[in-house]
Coordinates of C-alpha atoms in Angstrom, one line a residue:
Chain A
M4 CA -26.7 15.8 9.1
T5 CA -27.4 18.1 12.0
E6 CA -24.7 20.3 13.5
K7 CA -24.6 18.1 16.6
E8 CA -24.1 14.9 14.6
L9 CA -21.4 16.6 12.6
I10 CA -19.5 17.6 15.8
K11 CA -19.9 14.1 17.3
G12 CA -18.6 12.6 14.0
C13 CA -15.6 15.0 14.1
L14 CA -15.0 14.0 17.7
R15 CA -14.7 10.4 16.5
E16 CA -12.4 11.5 13.8
N17 CA -14.9 10.5 11.2
R18 CA -13.5 11.6 7.9
K19 CA -16.9 12.1 6.3
C20 CA -18.1 14.3 8.9
Q21 CA -14.9 16.3 8.9
Q22 CA -15.3 16.8 5.1
E23 CA -18.9 17.8 5.5
L24 CA -18.0 20.3 8.2
F25 CA -15.4 21.7 5.9
R26 CA -17.8 21.8 3.0
R27 CA -20.4 23.7 5.1
Y28 CA -18.2 26.3 6.6
A29 CA -15.2 26.7 4.4
G30 CA -16.8 29.1 2.0
K31 CA -17.8 31.7 4.6
M32 CA -14.5 31.2 6.4
L33 CA -12.5 31.7 3.1
V34 CA -14.0 35.2 2.9
V35 CA -12.9 35.9 6.4
C36 CA -9.4 34.7 5.6
Q37 CA -9.3 36.8 2.5
R38 CA -10.2 39.9 4.4
Y39 CA -7.2 39.3 6.7
A40 CA -4.7 37.9 4.2
R41 CA -2.4 39.8 1.8
H42 CA -3.3 37.6 -1.1
Q43 CA -5.3 34.5 -2.1
M44 CA -2.5 32.0 -1.4
E45 CA -2.1 33.3 2.1
A46 CA -5.9 33.1 2.7
E47 CA -6.0 29.6 1.7
D48 CA -3.0 28.8 4.0
I49 CA -4.8 30.5 6.8
L50 CA -8.0 28.5 6.1
Q51 CA -6.0 25.3 6.0
D52 CA -4.4 26.0 9.3
A53 CA -7.6 27.1 10.9
F54 CA -9.4 24.0 9.9
I55 CA -6.6 21.8 11.3
K56 CA -6.9 23.6 14.6
I57 CA -10.7 23.2 14.4
F58 CA -10.5 19.5 14.0
D59 CA -7.7 19.1 16.6
N60 CA -9.7 21.1 19.2
I61 CA -13.3 20.4 18.5
S62 CA -13.6 18.6 21.8
K63 CA -13.1 22.1 23.4
F64 CA -16.2 23.5 21.8
E65 CA -18.8 23.9 24.5
S66 CA -22.3 23.6 23.0
K67 CA -23.4 26.8 24.7
G68 CA -22.7 29.3 21.9
S69 CA -22.8 29.3 18.1
F70 CA -20.6 26.8 16.5
E71 CA -20.0 29.0 13.5
G72 CA -19.0 31.8 15.9
W73 CA -16.5 29.4 17.5
I74 CA -15.1 28.5 14.1
R75 CA -14.9 32.1 13.0
R76 CA -12.9 32.9 16.2
I77 CA -10.5 30.2 15.4
V78 CA -10.1 31.5 11.9
I79 CA -9.6 35.0 12.9
N80 CA -7.1 34.0 15.6
T81 CA -5.2 32.1 13.0
A82 CA -5.2 35.0 10.6
L83 CA -4.0 37.3 13.3
K84 CA -1.1 35.0 14.1
N85 CA 0.0 35.3 10.5
Y86 CA 0.7 39.0 11.0
S87 CA 3.8 40.3 12.6
K88 CA 3.1 43.4 14.6
K89 CA 5.8 45.3 12.8
S90 CA 4.2 44.9 9.5
F91 CA 1.7 47.6 10.1
K92 CA 2.5 49.5 13.3
N93 CA 4.6 52.0 11.5
E94 CA 2.5 52.4 8.5
Q95 CA 1.9 56.0 7.4
I96 CA -0.7 56.5 4.8
G97 CA -1.5 59.9 3.5
V98 CA -5.2 60.0 4.1
E99 CA -5.4 63.1 6.3
H100 CA -6.8 65.2 3.4
V101 CA -9.9 63.0 3.0
P102 CA -13.1 64.9 3.9
E103 CA -14.7 64.0 7.2
K104 CA -18.1 64.2 5.7
A105 CA -20.0 60.8 5.9
L106 CA -21.1 59.2 2.6
E107 CA -24.8 58.8 1.9
P108 CA -25.8 55.3 3.1
S109 CA -27.5 54.6 -0.3
I110 CA -24.1 54.7 -2.0
Y111 CA -23.1 51.4 -0.2
G112 CA -26.3 49.7 -1.5
H113 CA -25.0 50.0 -5.2
L114 CA -21.8 48.0 -4.3
H115 CA -21.6 44.3 -4.7
E116 CA -20.0 42.0 -2.1
E117 CA -17.0 41.5 -4.5
E118 CA -16.4 45.2 -4.7
L119 CA -16.6 45.6 -0.9
M120 CA -14.1 42.8 -0.6
N121 CA -11.9 44.5 -3.1
L122 CA -12.1 47.8 -1.2
I123 CA -11.0 46.0 2.0
L124 CA -8.2 44.2 0.3
Q125 CA -6.8 47.6 -1.0
L126 CA -6.4 48.8 2.6
P127 CA -3.0 48.7 4.1
D128 CA -2.5 45.7 6.4
G129 CA -2.9 47.6 9.7
Y130 CA -6.0 49.4 8.7
R131 CA -7.5 46.3 7.2
L132 CA -6.9 44.4 10.3
V133 CA -8.5 46.9 12.7
F134 CA -11.4 47.7 10.3
N135 CA -12.2 44.0 9.9
L136 CA -12.0 43.3 13.6
Y137 CA -14.0 46.3 14.6
A138 CA -16.5 47.0 11.8
V139 CA -17.1 43.5 10.5
E140 CA -16.5 41.2 13.4
G141 CA -17.7 43.6 16.0
Y142 CA -14.8 43.5 18.5
S143 CA -14.2 46.6 20.8
H144 CA -11.0 48.6 20.6
R145 CA -10.0 47.1 23.9
E146 CA -10.4 43.6 22.6
I147 CA -8.5 44.5 19.4
A148 CA -5.8 46.1 21.4
D149 CA -5.4 42.8 23.4
M150 CA -5.6 40.6 20.4
I151 CA -3.0 42.3 18.3
G152 CA -0.9 44.0 21.0
I153 CA -1.3 47.6 20.2
Q154 CA -2.7 50.6 22.2
E155 CA -6.5 51.2 22.2
S156 CA -5.8 54.7 20.8
T157 CA -3.8 53.2 17.9
S158 CA -6.7 50.9 17.2
R159 CA -9.1 53.9 17.1
S160 CA -6.9 56.0 14.9
Q161 CA -6.3 53.0 12.5
L162 CA -10.1 52.6 12.3
V163 CA -10.7 56.3 11.5
K164 CA -8.0 56.2 8.8
A165 CA -9.4 52.9 7.3
R166 CA -12.9 54.4 7.1
K167 CA -11.6 57.6 5.5
L168 CA -9.6 55.6 2.9
L169 CA -12.5 53.4 2.1
Q170 CA -14.8 56.4 1.6
Q171 CA -12.2 57.9 -0.6
K172 CA -12.1 54.7 -2.7
I173 CA -16.0 54.5 -2.8
I174 CA -16.1 58.1 -4.0
E175 CA -13.6 57.2 -6.7
L176 CA -15.8 54.2 -7.7
Q177 CA -18.8 56.4 -7.9
K178 CA -17.0 58.9 -10.1
V179 CA -16.0 56.1 -12.4
A180 CA -19.6 54.8 -12.6
V181 CA -20.9 58.2 -13.4
Chain B
M23 CA -26.4 53.3 22.8
N24 CA -23.7 53.7 20.2
R25 CA -25.0 54.3 16.7
R26 CA -22.9 52.3 14.2
H27 CA -21.0 54.2 11.6
P28 CA -22.7 53.7 8.2
T29 CA -19.5 52.4 6.6
D30 CA -19.1 49.8 9.3
K31 CA -22.7 48.8 9.1
A32 CA -22.7 48.6 5.3
F33 CA -19.6 46.3 5.3
S34 CA -20.7 44.2 8.2
E35 CA -24.2 43.5 6.9
R36 CA -23.2 42.8 3.3
L37 CA -20.3 40.7 4.1
E38 CA -21.8 38.7 7.0
H39 CA -23.2 35.9 4.8
Y40 CA -20.9 36.4 1.8
S41 CA -19.4 33.0 0.9
L42 CA -17.1 31.8 -1.8
E43 CA -16.5 28.3 -3.2
P44 CA -13.3 27.0 -1.4
P45 CA -10.9 25.1 -3.6
M46 CA -11.3 21.4 -2.7
D47 CA -7.5 20.8 -2.7
I48 CA -7.5 22.7 0.6
W49 CA -9.5 19.8 2.0
N50 CA -7.0 17.4 0.7
R51 CA -4.2 19.3 2.1
I52 CA -5.9 19.4 5.5
D53 CA -6.6 15.7 5.4
Q54 CA -3.0 15.0 4.6
K55 CA -1.6 17.3 7.2
R56 CA -3.7 15.8 9.9
D57 CA -1.8 12.6 10.0
W58 CA -2.0 9.9 12.6
R59 CA -0.2 12.0 15.2
H60 CA -2.9 14.6 15.1
K61 CA -5.6 12.1 15.3
L62 CA -3.9 10.1 18.1
S63 CA -3.2 13.2 20.2
N64 CA -6.8 14.3 19.6
H65 CA -8.0 10.9 20.6
L66 CA -5.7 10.9 23.7
R67 CA -6.9 14.3 24.6
L68 CA -10.6 13.1 24.5
K69 CA -10.0 9.8 26.4
W70 CA -7.2 11.0 28.7
L71 CA -9.2 10.1 31.8
V72 CA -9.8 6.5 30.6
Y73 CA -6.1 6.1 29.5
T74 CA -4.9 7.6 32.8
V75 CA -7.0 5.3 34.9
S76 CA -6.0 2.3 32.7
T77 CA -2.4 3.2 32.8
F78 CA -2.5 3.6 36.5
A79 CA -4.3 0.3 36.9
I80 CA -1.7 -1.5 34.7
C81 CA 1.2 0.0 36.6
L82 CA -0.4 -0.9 39.9
V83 CA -1.0 -4.5 38.8
T84 CA 2.5 -4.7 37.4
L85 CA 4.1 -3.2 40.6
V86 CA 2.0 -5.5 42.8
S87 CA 3.0 -8.4 40.8
L88 CA 6.7 -7.4 40.7
F89 CA 7.1 -6.7 44.4
S90 CA 4.5 -8.8 46.1
D91 CA 6.0 -11.8 48.0
L92 CA 3.8 -14.4 46.2
S93 CA 4.3 -18.1 47.0
K94 CA 5.2 -18.8 43.5
S95 CA 8.9 -19.2 44.0
I96 CA 10.8 -22.4 45.0
N97 CA 12.0 -20.7 48.2
H98 CA 8.7 -19.9 49.5
F99 CA 6.4 -22.6 50.6
P100 CA 2.7 -22.2 51.6
I101 CA 3.3 -22.3 55.3
P102 CA 5.6 -19.6 56.7
L103 CA 8.3 -20.8 59.0
A104 CA 6.8 -18.8 61.9
K105 CA 3.7 -20.7 61.8
A106 CA 5.5 -24.0 61.7
E107 CA 7.6 -23.0 64.8
R108 CA 4.5 -21.9 66.6
A109 CA 2.8 -25.2 65.7
Q110 CA 5.8 -27.0 67.1
L111 CA 5.7 -25.1 70.4
V112 CA 2.0 -26.0 70.7
A113 CA 2.8 -29.7 70.0
D114 CA 5.5 -29.7 72.6
Q115 CA 3.1 -28.5 75.3
P116 CA -0.2 -30.0 74.3
E117 CA -1.7 -29.7 77.7
K118 CA -1.4 -26.0 77.5
A119 CA -2.7 -25.7 74.1
N120 CA -6.5 -25.3 73.6
L121 CA -6.4 -27.3 70.4
E122 CA -9.1 -28.4 68.1
I123 CA -8.8 -30.8 65.4
P124 CA -8.4 -29.3 61.9
A125 CA -11.4 -29.6 59.8
P126 CA -10.9 -32.4 57.4
T127 CA -11.7 -31.8 53.8
F128 CA -12.8 -34.6 51.6
S129 CA -12.4 -35.5 48.1
N130 CA -12.8 -38.6 45.9
H131 CA -9.5 -37.6 44.3
P132 CA -7.2 -36.5 46.9
K133 CA -4.0 -34.8 45.7
E134 CA -0.6 -34.5 47.3
V135 CA 0.6 -31.2 48.7
N136 CA 3.9 -30.2 50.3
T137 CA 3.8 -28.4 53.6
A138 CA 6.4 -26.9 55.9
S139 CA 9.5 -28.9 56.3
T140 CA 10.8 -29.2 59.8
T141 CA 11.9 -32.3 61.8
G142 CA 8.9 -34.4 62.8
V143 CA 6.4 -32.3 61.2
F144 CA 4.0 -33.8 58.7
T145 CA 5.1 -32.4 55.4
S146 CA 3.4 -34.5 52.8
T147 CA -0.2 -34.8 53.3
S148 CA -3.1 -35.9 51.1
I149 CA -5.4 -32.9 50.6
P150 CA -8.9 -33.6 49.6
T151 CA -10.8 -30.7 48.1
S152 CA -14.5 -31.4 48.3
P153 CA -16.9 -33.3 50.5
I154 CA -17.7 -36.9 49.6
P155 CA -21.3 -37.2 48.5
T156 CA -23.5 -38.4 51.4
T157 CA -24.7 -41.3 49.4
I158 CA -22.0 -43.5 50.6
T159 CA -23.3 -46.8 51.9
S160 CA -22.7 -47.8 55.4
T161 CA -20.7 -50.8 54.4
Q162 CA -18.5 -49.0 52.1
Q163 CA -15.1 -48.3 53.5
E164 CA -13.7 -44.9 52.7
E165 CA -10.2 -43.7 53.0
I166 CA -10.7 -40.4 54.7
L167 CA -7.6 -38.3 54.7
L168 CA -7.1 -35.8 57.4
I169 CA -4.8 -32.9 57.3
A170 CA -2.4 -32.6 60.3
P171 CA -0.2 -30.1 58.7
T172 CA 2.0 -28.4 61.1
I173 CA 1.9 -30.2 64.4
R174 CA 5.0 -31.9 65.7
I175 CA 3.7 -35.3 66.9
D176 CA 4.9 -38.8 67.6
E177 CA 2.8 -41.4 65.8
D178 CA 2.1 -43.2 69.1
D179 CA 0.7 -40.0 70.6
L180 CA -1.5 -39.2 67.8
A181 CA -4.6 -40.3 69.2
T182 CA -4.2 -39.2 72.8
T183 CA -2.6 -35.8 72.4
V184 CA -3.3 -34.0 69.3
Y185 CA -6.6 -35.8 68.3
P186 CA -8.1 -36.2 71.7
N187 CA -11.6 -36.5 70.1
L188 CA -10.5 -39.4 68.1
A189 CA -9.1 -41.3 71.0
Q190 CA -12.1 -43.6 71.1
E191 CA -12.0 -44.2 67.4
E192 CA -10.2 -46.8 65.4
I193 CA -7.3 -45.0 63.8
V194 CA -5.0 -46.9 61.7
I195 CA -1.9 -45.4 60.4
I196 CA -1.5 -47.1 57.1
E197 CA 1.3 -45.1 55.8
G198 CA 4.2 -43.2 57.5
S199 CA 7.5 -42.6 56.1
T200 CA 10.3 -40.2 56.8
S201 CA 12.7 -39.0 54.3
S202 CA 16.0 -38.4 55.7
S203 CA 16.8 -35.5 53.4
E204 CA 13.6 -33.5 53.4
S205 CA 11.9 -34.9 56.6
N206 CA 8.7 -35.6 54.6
E207 CA 6.1 -37.8 56.1
S208 CA 2.7 -38.9 54.9
I209 CA -0.1 -39.8 56.9
S210 CA -3.6 -41.0 56.2
L211 CA -6.2 -42.5 58.3
N212 CA -8.2 -45.4 57.3
V213 CA -11.4 -45.2 59.0
Q214 CA -14.3 -47.6 59.3
K215 CA -17.4 -45.7 58.5
E216 CA -19.6 -47.1 61.5
N217 CA -17.3 -46.1 64.2
T218 CA -15.2 -43.3 63.0
L219 CA -15.4 -39.7 63.5
A220 CA -15.0 -38.9 59.9
V221 CA -18.1 -40.9 58.9
E222 CA -19.9 -39.4 61.7
L223 CA -19.0 -36.1 60.4
L224 CA -20.2 -36.9 57.0
S225 CA -23.8 -36.9 58.1
N226 CA -23.3 -33.4 59.3
D227 CA -23.3 -30.5 57.1
W228 CA -20.0 -28.8 56.2
K229 CA -20.6 -25.8 58.4
G230 CA -20.9 -28.0 61.3
L231 CA -17.5 -29.5 60.6
E232 CA -16.0 -26.1 60.4
T233 CA -17.3 -25.1 63.8
N234 CA -16.3 -28.4 65.6
Y235 CA -13.2 -29.3 64.1
T236 CA -10.9 -26.4 63.2
L237 CA -7.5 -25.4 64.4
G238 CA -6.8 -21.7 65.1
D239 CA -6.4 -19.8 61.9
E240 CA -2.7 -19.6 62.5
L241 CA -2.4 -23.3 62.3
R242 CA -4.6 -23.8 59.2
I243 CA -3.1 -24.4 55.9
T244 CA -4.4 -21.5 53.8
D245 CA -2.5 -22.1 50.7
T246 CA -2.6 -25.5 49.3
E247 CA -0.9 -24.6 46.0
C248 CA 2.3 -26.3 45.0
A249 CA 5.4 -24.2 44.7
K250 CA 5.8 -23.2 41.0
F251 CA 9.0 -22.7 39.2
G252 CA 8.1 -19.7 37.0
P253 CA 9.8 -16.3 37.0
K254 CA 10.3 -14.8 40.5
K255 CA 9.1 -11.2 40.8
G256 CA 10.0 -9.1 37.8
Q257 CA 12.5 -10.5 35.3
L258 CA 14.0 -8.8 32.3
F259 CA 14.7 -10.7 29.0
I260 CA 16.1 -9.7 25.7
D261 CA 14.6 -11.5 22.7
F262 CA 16.1 -11.7 19.2
I263 CA 13.8 -13.1 16.6
L264 CA 13.7 -13.7 12.8
S265 CA 10.8 -14.6 10.8
P266 CA 10.0 -15.6 7.3
D267 CA 6.7 -13.9 6.5
I268 CA 3.9 -14.0 4.1
A269 CA 2.6 -10.6 3.0
L270 CA -0.9 -10.5 1.8
R271 CA -1.7 -7.4 -0.2
E272 CA -5.0 -5.7 -0.6
M273 CA -5.4 -3.2 -3.3
S274 CA -8.5 -1.1 -4.0
P275 CA -9.1 1.8 -6.4
K276 CA -9.6 5.2 -5.0
N277 CA -12.7 5.5 -7.4
A278 CA -14.2 3.5 -10.2
E279 CA -12.0 5.3 -12.8
Y280 CA -9.0 3.2 -11.5
N281 CA -10.6 -0.2 -11.5
D282 CA -8.6 -1.2 -14.7
Y283 CA -5.5 0.2 -13.2
V284 CA -5.9 -2.0 -10.1
W285 CA -6.4 -5.0 -12.3
A286 CA -3.2 -4.1 -14.3
R287 CA -1.3 -3.8 -11.1
E288 CA -2.5 -7.1 -9.8
V289 CA -1.5 -8.8 -13.0
S290 CA 1.9 -7.3 -13.2
E291 CA 3.0 -7.6 -9.6
K292 CA 3.2 -10.6 -7.3
S293 CA 4.4 -11.3 -3.8
V294 CA 7.7 -13.0 -3.6
F295 CA 8.8 -13.3 0.0
A296 CA 9.0 -11.3 3.2
Y297 CA 10.9 -11.4 6.4
S298 CA 11.2 -9.5 9.6
A299 CA 13.6 -9.3 12.5
A300 CA 13.2 -7.8 15.9
L301 CA 15.3 -7.1 19.0
R302 CA 13.1 -6.4 22.0
M303 CA 13.2 -6.4 25.7
S304 CA 10.6 -8.2 27.8
V305 CA 9.6 -7.5 31.4
V306 CA 7.8 -10.3 32.9
S307 CA 6.1 -9.9 36.2
G308 CA 5.7 -12.6 38.9
M309 CA 2.2 -13.1 37.8
G310 CA 3.1 -13.7 34.2
F311 CA 2.2 -10.3 32.7
V312 CA 4.6 -9.2 30.1
M313 CA 5.5 -6.0 28.4
R314 CA 7.7 -6.0 25.4
S315 CA 9.2 -3.3 23.4
G316 CA 12.2 -2.7 21.1
I317 CA 12.8 -2.3 17.4
S318 CA 11.4 -4.2 14.6
Y319 CA 12.5 -4.3 10.9
S320 CA 10.5 -5.9 8.2
Q321 CA 10.8 -6.2 4.5
I322 CA 8.1 -7.1 1.9
N323 CA 9.4 -8.1 -1.5
E324 CA 7.4 -8.2 -4.6
K325 CA 8.3 -8.8 -8.3
F326 CA 7.1 -6.5 -11.0
E327 CA 7.1 -7.9 -14.5
H328 CA 6.2 -5.9 -17.5
I329 CA 6.0 -7.4 -21.0
D330 CA 6.1 -5.1 -23.9
E331 CA 5.4 -7.0 -27.0
N332 CA 6.0 -4.0 -29.3
Y333 CA 9.3 -3.0 -28.0
E334 CA 11.4 -1.0 -30.3
R335 CA 15.1 -0.3 -29.7
T336 CA 17.1 2.0 -31.8
E337 CA 20.9 1.9 -31.7
I338 CA 23.5 3.9 -33.4
I339 CA 26.6 1.8 -34.2
K340 CA 30.0 2.8 -35.5
I341 CA 31.2 1.2 -38.6
T342 CA 35.0 0.6 -38.4
N343 CA 37.4 -0.7 -40.9
S344 CA 40.0 -3.4 -40.4
L345 CA 42.3 -0.9 -38.7
G346 CA 39.7 0.0 -36.2
E347 CA 39.0 3.4 -37.7
V348 CA 35.5 4.7 -37.8
I349 CA 34.4 5.0 -41.3
G350 CA 30.7 5.6 -40.8
M351 CA 27.7 5.5 -38.6
D352 CA 24.6 3.3 -38.9
T353 CA 21.2 3.4 -37.2
V354 CA 19.9 0.0 -36.2
T355 CA 16.3 -0.6 -35.1
E356 CA 15.3 -3.8 -33.3
Y357 CA 11.8 -4.9 -32.7
G358 CA 10.7 -7.5 -30.2
T359 CA 9.3 -8.4 -26.9
R360 CA 10.9 -6.9 -23.9
I361 CA 10.3 -8.4 -20.4
R362 CA 11.2 -6.0 -17.7
T363 CA 11.5 -7.4 -14.2
T364 CA 12.0 -5.3 -11.1
H365 CA 12.2 -6.4 -7.5
N366 CA 10.2 -4.1 -5.4
R367 CA 10.9 -3.8 -1.7
F368 CA 9.0 -2.2 1.1
Q369 CA 10.9 -1.7 4.3
T370 CA 9.4 -0.8 7.6
L371 CA 11.0 0.1 10.9
D372 CA 8.7 -0.1 13.8
L373 CA 8.6 0.4 17.5
P374 CA 6.5 -2.3 19.1
L375 CA 4.7 -1.9 22.4
I376 CA 3.3 -5.3 23.2
V377 CA 1.6 -6.6 26.4
G378 CA 1.0 -10.2 27.0
Y379 CA 0.7 -13.0 29.5
E380 CA 3.0 -16.0 30.0
L381 CA 2.4 -19.4 31.5
Y382 CA 5.2 -21.6 32.7
Y383 CA 5.2 -25.4 32.7
D384 CA 8.5 -26.9 33.7
K385 CA 10.9 -26.1 30.8
F386 CA 8.1 -24.8 28.6
A387 CA 6.3 -21.5 28.6
F388 CA 3.5 -20.3 26.5
S389 CA 2.5 -16.7 25.9
I390 CA -0.1 -14.6 24.2
N391 CA 0.8 -11.2 23.0
A392 CA -0.8 -8.2 21.3
G393 CA -0.2 -4.5 20.9
P394 CA 0.5 -1.6 18.6
Y395 CA 3.4 -1.2 16.2
F396 CA 4.4 2.4 15.8
N397 CA 5.9 2.9 12.4
L398 CA 9.1 4.9 12.6
S399 CA 10.1 4.8 9.0
F400 CA 8.7 3.4 5.7
R401 CA 11.0 3.1 2.7
Q402 CA 10.3 1.6 -0.7
K403 CA 12.0 1.1 -4.0
G404 CA 10.9 -0.5 -7.3
S405 CA 8.7 0.0 -10.2
F406 CA 5.1 -0.4 -11.0
L407 CA 2.7 0.7 -13.7
S408 CA 1.9 4.4 -13.9
P409 CA -1.8 5.2 -13.3
T410 CA -1.7 7.7 -16.1
N411 CA -0.4 5.6 -19.1
L412 CA 0.0 2.0 -17.6
Q413 CA 3.7 2.2 -18.5
P414 CA 6.4 1.2 -16.0
I415 CA 7.5 3.9 -13.7
S416 CA 10.1 3.8 -10.9
F417 CA 9.4 4.8 -7.4
S418 CA 11.9 5.3 -4.6
S419 CA 11.8 6.9 -1.2
N420 CA 15.3 8.2 -1.9
D421 CA 14.3 10.0 -5.1
P422 CA 12.7 13.3 -4.2
D423 CA 11.6 14.0 -7.8
G424 CA 10.1 10.5 -8.3
I425 CA 6.4 9.7 -8.1
K426 CA 4.9 10.4 -4.7
A427 CA 2.9 7.3 -4.5
F428 CA 3.8 6.1 -1.0
K429 CA 3.6 7.6 2.5
K430 CA 6.8 8.3 4.5
Q431 CA 5.3 6.8 7.6
L432 CA 2.5 4.2 8.0
G433 CA 1.1 5.2 11.3
L434 CA -0.1 2.5 13.6
G435 CA 0.0 -1.2 13.1
W436 CA -1.4 -4.0 15.2
Y437 CA 0.4 -7.1 16.2
G438 CA -0.8 -10.3 17.8
S439 CA 1.1 -13.5 18.5
L440 CA 1.3 -16.9 20.4
G441 CA 4.6 -17.6 21.8
F442 CA 6.1 -20.9 22.8
Q443 CA 9.4 -21.2 24.7
Y444 CA 11.7 -24.0 25.6
R445 CA 14.3 -23.3 28.3
L446 CA 17.8 -24.4 27.4
D447 CA 19.4 -23.4 30.6
N448 CA 18.7 -21.0 33.4
K449 CA 19.3 -18.0 31.2
V450 CA 18.5 -19.0 27.7
S451 CA 15.4 -20.1 26.0
L452 CA 14.3 -20.9 22.4
L453 CA 11.3 -19.0 21.1
I454 CA 8.8 -19.8 18.4
E455 CA 6.2 -17.3 17.9
P456 CA 3.5 -17.4 15.1
Y457 CA 2.3 -13.9 14.6
F458 CA 0.3 -11.5 12.5
K459 CA 0.7 -7.9 11.8
I460 CA -1.7 -5.4 10.1
Y461 CA -1.4 -1.8 9.1
P462 CA -5.0 -0.5 8.9
K463 CA -4.1 2.4 6.7
S464 CA -3.0 2.4 3.2
F465 CA 0.7 2.5 2.3
T466 CA -0.1 4.9 -0.5
N467 CA -0.7 8.6 -0.3
E468 CA -4.3 9.8 0.0
N469 CA -4.2 11.4 -3.5
F470 CA -2.8 8.4 -5.2
A471 CA -5.0 6.3 -7.6
V472 CA -5.1 3.2 -5.3
R473 CA -5.2 2.1 -1.7
Q474 CA -2.6 -0.5 -0.9
R475 CA -2.6 -2.3 2.4
Y476 CA -0.8 -5.3 3.8
F477 CA -1.5 -8.1 6.2
T478 CA 1.6 -9.9 7.3
T479 CA 1.8 -13.2 9.0
G480 CA 4.9 -15.3 9.9
L481 CA 6.6 -17.7 12.2
S482 CA 9.2 -15.9 14.4
L483 CA 12.0 -18.1 15.6
G484 CA 14.4 -16.7 18.1
I485 CA 16.4 -16.8 21.2
R486 CA 15.7 -15.3 24.6
R487 CA 18.2 -14.5 27.2
Q488 CA 17.5 -13.5 30.7
L489 CA 19.3 -10.3 31.8

């Protein structure tokens, strides 16, 4: 079934098409949810809410852009709604002592996707949120500031700290491996 | 151009296509959460323009029919009084009037029609509706009926004043009567084909007749319908109906694994009786369009019977002496067949939204109705066989810990009926309404072993009162 047929079917509330759409995209979107959620249960809840929104609002999809991109945006927005701003605004994590020096790019090549996911999940909520939005999804600091209601400067500083923390954890992983 | 941070790049590229197998129970949860309200609102959002236009059109038609001054009521005859008065004035001063003879219309089967009722005005005239075929033989004598609807005239002056063109013709008034109460008169002209205008006219085509023999538009009878005695403008009724019903059940397994379970259920349960009651308001427009809404309750009853041939009952009994003192305990085990019967009931409360059309014939009225039933509540209580071990298990909407086999709401149902009314007096009518109702969706939850649907049909008997 093509993407167009799938969308048309979902517009008609065809249950089979909806199930197929879920089957096709839920795997990738679950990963997105996991990156934003605090735990697996929350990730599944976000995924569920996001797909309900997708089915309810599929008529609003304009066939100009990527359908997967549209779905991803809904998933991310749903995940962001799950956060309360207070949960990470005042987070203070002691990462100032982490060296500034960038890691060798080859180091990342040795890491599996599961390990990368685990590293992200170990980040504090605020850092994880900004890192996900900036590094993985590709949003700008201005967009991130608008999306989650923080200052651009806060977004920048959270990103720097998130990177430092990730590098620190990657170094630790390397040490364990050696 | 910004160079991407290696950490960002590594995470972005590696995780871009990373996928996990989602647990399928999420899909089931989504499917359950997206109930009929979600789907309906989605549907409405998609088709809002169609529904808006349709609603607007229905409202417009209803408003027009409610407020338009249609000639359907007993007080409003086809010819307005003003026209009759004008006609009378013209008849009083024929010399000043540039009159032409009204075009006669012809029919093999003339029918009677009532026209304006003023003194001396012809009020009951035979109205032909189509031209006589031109195959009439010259010797055949036809009774041609002319309409002289609104002209005040003395019978003696007929030929010379109002119908000057007919003065040379042989006109015979064969019938003329005046009713003292209603001032009704009938007139018809019996004309010999060879020397009458009417027969001469028959040789011409109809257009010619229209040109030569027409009154002014204001004097022409434009509406030849009889006054009808249906509802005037908009009327409001309250209906109370009761119905014995027959509920037909359709049960299908969710998958092949449950075929035997469905069979066991079919064998152990049977339909007993069903009934329904409704209280509803009906708005009937002057044109006969109806909108009904209110509240409807229905109950489907079934009997569940389970025969356990290997029933074993153990009872501990106290052994007492003659003084009634307990001197010991004994355990008694009984073996036998146990028949367990439970009366299952399924109750629904619905909000009907029915549209229809009504036709009135004297004391009788007939209607056709259809529309959705919005289920407000669905409650159930009883027992059936468990899908896991085929043993009796109770279900109840009141028991939060019981088996979750049934939905809390059934969504949308569809209703259709034919109605017959008999008017007892000005306000009260008797109603008979054979109907059917169907809920397209299953009464059971999506994750339950079977799908269970009902088709209900019945004969509603009730009473209607005009408000």
